[in-house]
Amino acid sequence: RSLLPTTTHYYSLLLTATPTSHFTSSRAQLSDGVRWRAARQRQAVVEEREEMAALRLAVCQLAVSASVQRNLAAMSSAVAKAKKEGAEMVVLPECFNCPYGNKYFPQYAEVLEEGGRTFDALRAAAKENGVFLVGGSAPEKSGEDIYNTCLVFSPEGEEVGRHRKASGKCMYMYMCGRGCAERVKAGYRCGGVHM
């Protein structure tokens, strides 16, 4: 009679934890093999964590006004303060550069490329402070379309990520009415940044 457990998950762990000749061993020996495998996995995680560098993160909350220039100045100040307190990555809130609402997106949407005030302010804040900067989101104009876009900059001031929110229709309809969902287009499904 086999002493192997009947659950598939436990069985698969057992197969990787003990040599084939031990499949008919006692339950105690099988249990020791599983414990040995778990201990080995825990040690691998500890070693991996030791190799990974810790990253100090700051999440900023900003009071937004109707003035983009004031909002960008507040953002720059918040990033500098976060860096002074030891942050290596700073994350800004959604729509940090303008008011949030249906009537504001078309009015505040801008091209998020070099030469644009929001793009240049984010790049400068990242470079001047030597931090990774996740630019929350800002309304981006691309042709006739408007996107809710997040830009990510490296400590060198290089754009290393851009994400257009995939689907904001439900949230936008809830937050600012049906018209907003028709004005703000869906962007990418997912995004990633390598650091």
XYZ file of C-alpha atoms in Angstrom:
195
model
C 0.000 0.000 0.000
C 1.318 3.452 -0.899
C 1.870 6.002 1.849
C 1.806 8.933 -0.572
C -0.686 11.707 0.119
C -3.578 11.961 -2.302
C -3.576 15.711 -2.960
C -1.968 16.735 -6.247
C -0.208 19.853 -4.901
C 1.484 17.983 -2.066
C 2.362 15.143 -4.383
C 4.101 17.447 -6.873
C 6.182 18.968 -4.062
C 7.043 15.467 -2.909
C 8.246 14.433 -6.350
C 10.703 17.303 -6.470
C 11.757 16.864 -2.856
C 12.640 13.173 -2.592
C 14.499 10.652 -4.732
C 12.388 8.080 -6.635
C 13.563 5.218 -4.450
C 11.900 6.788 -1.412
C 8.317 6.772 -2.746
C 7.473 3.768 -0.611
C 9.189 5.191 2.498
C 7.468 5.926 5.729
C 5.259 8.984 6.100
C 7.868 10.591 8.425
C 10.621 10.269 5.838
C 8.366 11.721 3.154
C 7.508 14.595 5.436
C 11.228 15.232 6.055
C 11.793 15.451 2.290
C 9.055 18.055 1.912
C 10.434 20.067 4.845
C 13.902 19.916 3.308
C 12.526 21.222 -0.018
C 10.613 24.040 1.714
C 13.712 25.034 3.692
C 15.747 25.091 0.497
C 13.124 27.291 -1.202
C 13.073 29.710 1.761
C 16.883 29.954 1.658
C 16.774 30.729 -2.076
C 14.285 33.546 -1.426
C 16.492 34.985 1.326
C 19.539 34.863 -0.947
C 17.588 36.508 -3.780
C 16.397 39.298 -1.471
C 19.948 39.901 -0.300
C 21.001 40.359 -3.922
C 18.153 42.779 -4.628
C 18.776 46.409 -3.767
C 16.264 48.121 -1.523
C 14.473 51.092 -3.057
C 13.094 53.919 -0.940
C 9.748 55.051 -2.352
C 7.830 58.302 -1.769
C 4.170 58.689 -2.706
C 3.143 62.330 -3.022
C -0.290 63.824 -2.563
C -0.691 67.281 -4.105
C -3.387 69.934 -3.840
C -4.208 70.768 -7.457
C -5.284 74.208 -8.669
C -6.535 75.528 -12.010
C -3.005 76.749 -12.862
C -0.788 74.190 -14.597
C 2.266 76.299 -13.814
C 1.481 76.307 -10.074
C 0.745 72.580 -10.145
C 4.064 71.831 -11.853
C 5.923 74.038 -9.362
C 4.221 72.159 -6.480
C 5.194 68.866 -8.110
C 8.842 69.939 -8.448
C 8.887 71.048 -4.820
C 7.343 67.758 -3.644
C 9.893 65.714 -5.621
C 12.780 67.755 -4.167
C 11.403 67.298 -0.635
C 11.004 63.548 -1.169
C 14.610 63.297 -2.426
C 15.841 65.283 0.590
C 14.100 62.713 2.807
C 15.892 59.854 1.038
C 13.490 58.779 -1.720
C 14.913 57.068 -4.785
C 11.558 56.771 -6.529
C 8.735 59.311 -6.337
C 5.155 58.559 -7.375
C 2.774 61.415 -8.173
C -1.037 61.310 -8.043
C -3.385 60.991 -10.990
C -3.951 64.280 -12.829
C -1.316 66.058 -10.731
C -1.046 68.915 -13.250
C -4.714 69.883 -13.616
C -8.141 69.627 -12.003
C -9.885 66.276 -12.397
C -13.249 66.260 -14.148
C -15.143 65.983 -17.404
C -14.897 69.626 -18.368
C -11.149 69.845 -17.655
C -9.657 67.081 -19.809
C -10.053 68.790 -23.204
C -8.998 72.153 -21.747
C -5.802 70.835 -20.084
C -4.792 68.071 -22.507
C -1.374 68.625 -24.045
C 1.116 66.765 -26.182
C 3.325 64.831 -23.749
C 6.565 65.048 -25.701
C 9.815 66.989 -25.393
C 9.036 70.693 -25.408
C 5.697 70.223 -23.635
C 5.500 71.912 -20.239
C 4.411 68.814 -18.266
C 6.865 66.494 -20.043
C 9.776 68.896 -19.530
C 8.866 69.590 -15.874
C 8.740 65.849 -15.078
C 12.020 65.176 -16.860
C 13.735 68.087 -15.099
C 12.427 67.042 -11.659
C 13.684 63.474 -12.164
C 17.099 64.579 -13.447
C 17.694 67.410 -10.948
C 16.860 65.141 -8.019
C 18.359 61.922 -9.386
C 15.180 59.881 -8.778
C 12.898 57.599 -10.715
C 9.738 59.660 -11.215
C 6.335 58.092 -11.906
C 4.254 60.957 -13.219
C 0.855 59.843 -11.892
C -1.124 60.777 -14.951
C -1.834 63.799 -17.101
C -4.329 64.389 -19.914
C -2.485 63.733 -23.183
C -3.638 65.059 -26.539
C -2.794 62.858 -29.493
C -4.452 64.052 -32.683
C -8.156 64.344 -31.872
C -7.929 61.872 -28.987
C -7.309 62.478 -25.286
C -5.658 59.859 -23.070
C -5.018 59.685 -19.337
C -1.270 59.002 -19.550
C 1.428 58.162 -17.016
C 5.057 58.976 -17.839
C 8.028 57.409 -16.019
C 11.485 59.011 -15.984
C 14.873 57.666 -14.905
C 17.252 59.508 -12.555
C 19.074 60.658 -15.711
C 15.898 62.338 -17.005
C 15.216 59.760 -19.717
C 11.653 58.638 -20.410
C 11.656 54.935 -19.518
C 7.927 54.279 -19.525
C 4.638 55.557 -20.879
C 1.258 54.097 -20.085
C -2.115 55.188 -21.368
C -4.808 53.939 -19.022
C -6.465 50.908 -20.581
C -10.075 51.550 -19.695
C -11.380 54.310 -17.580
C -14.914 54.400 -18.895
C -16.640 53.066 -15.785
C -14.586 55.225 -13.446
C -14.900 58.316 -15.612
C -18.652 57.898 -15.947
C -18.910 57.588 -12.186
C -16.557 60.478 -11.431
C -17.605 63.029 -14.013
C -20.568 61.874 -16.072
C -21.182 60.035 -19.320
C -19.487 62.661 -21.528
C -16.099 62.091 -19.950
C -15.995 58.455 -20.991
C -16.580 59.537 -24.564
C -13.779 62.119 -24.409
C -11.045 60.038 -22.768
C -9.922 57.137 -24.949
C -8.802 53.729 -23.718
C -5.059 53.185 -24.015
C -2.807 50.187 -23.468
C -3.803 46.991 -21.705
C -0.674 46.845 -19.563
C 2.694 48.464 -19.249
C 6.037 47.809 -17.656
C 9.275 49.561 -16.864
C 12.700 47.958 -16.481
C 14.887 49.674 -13.889
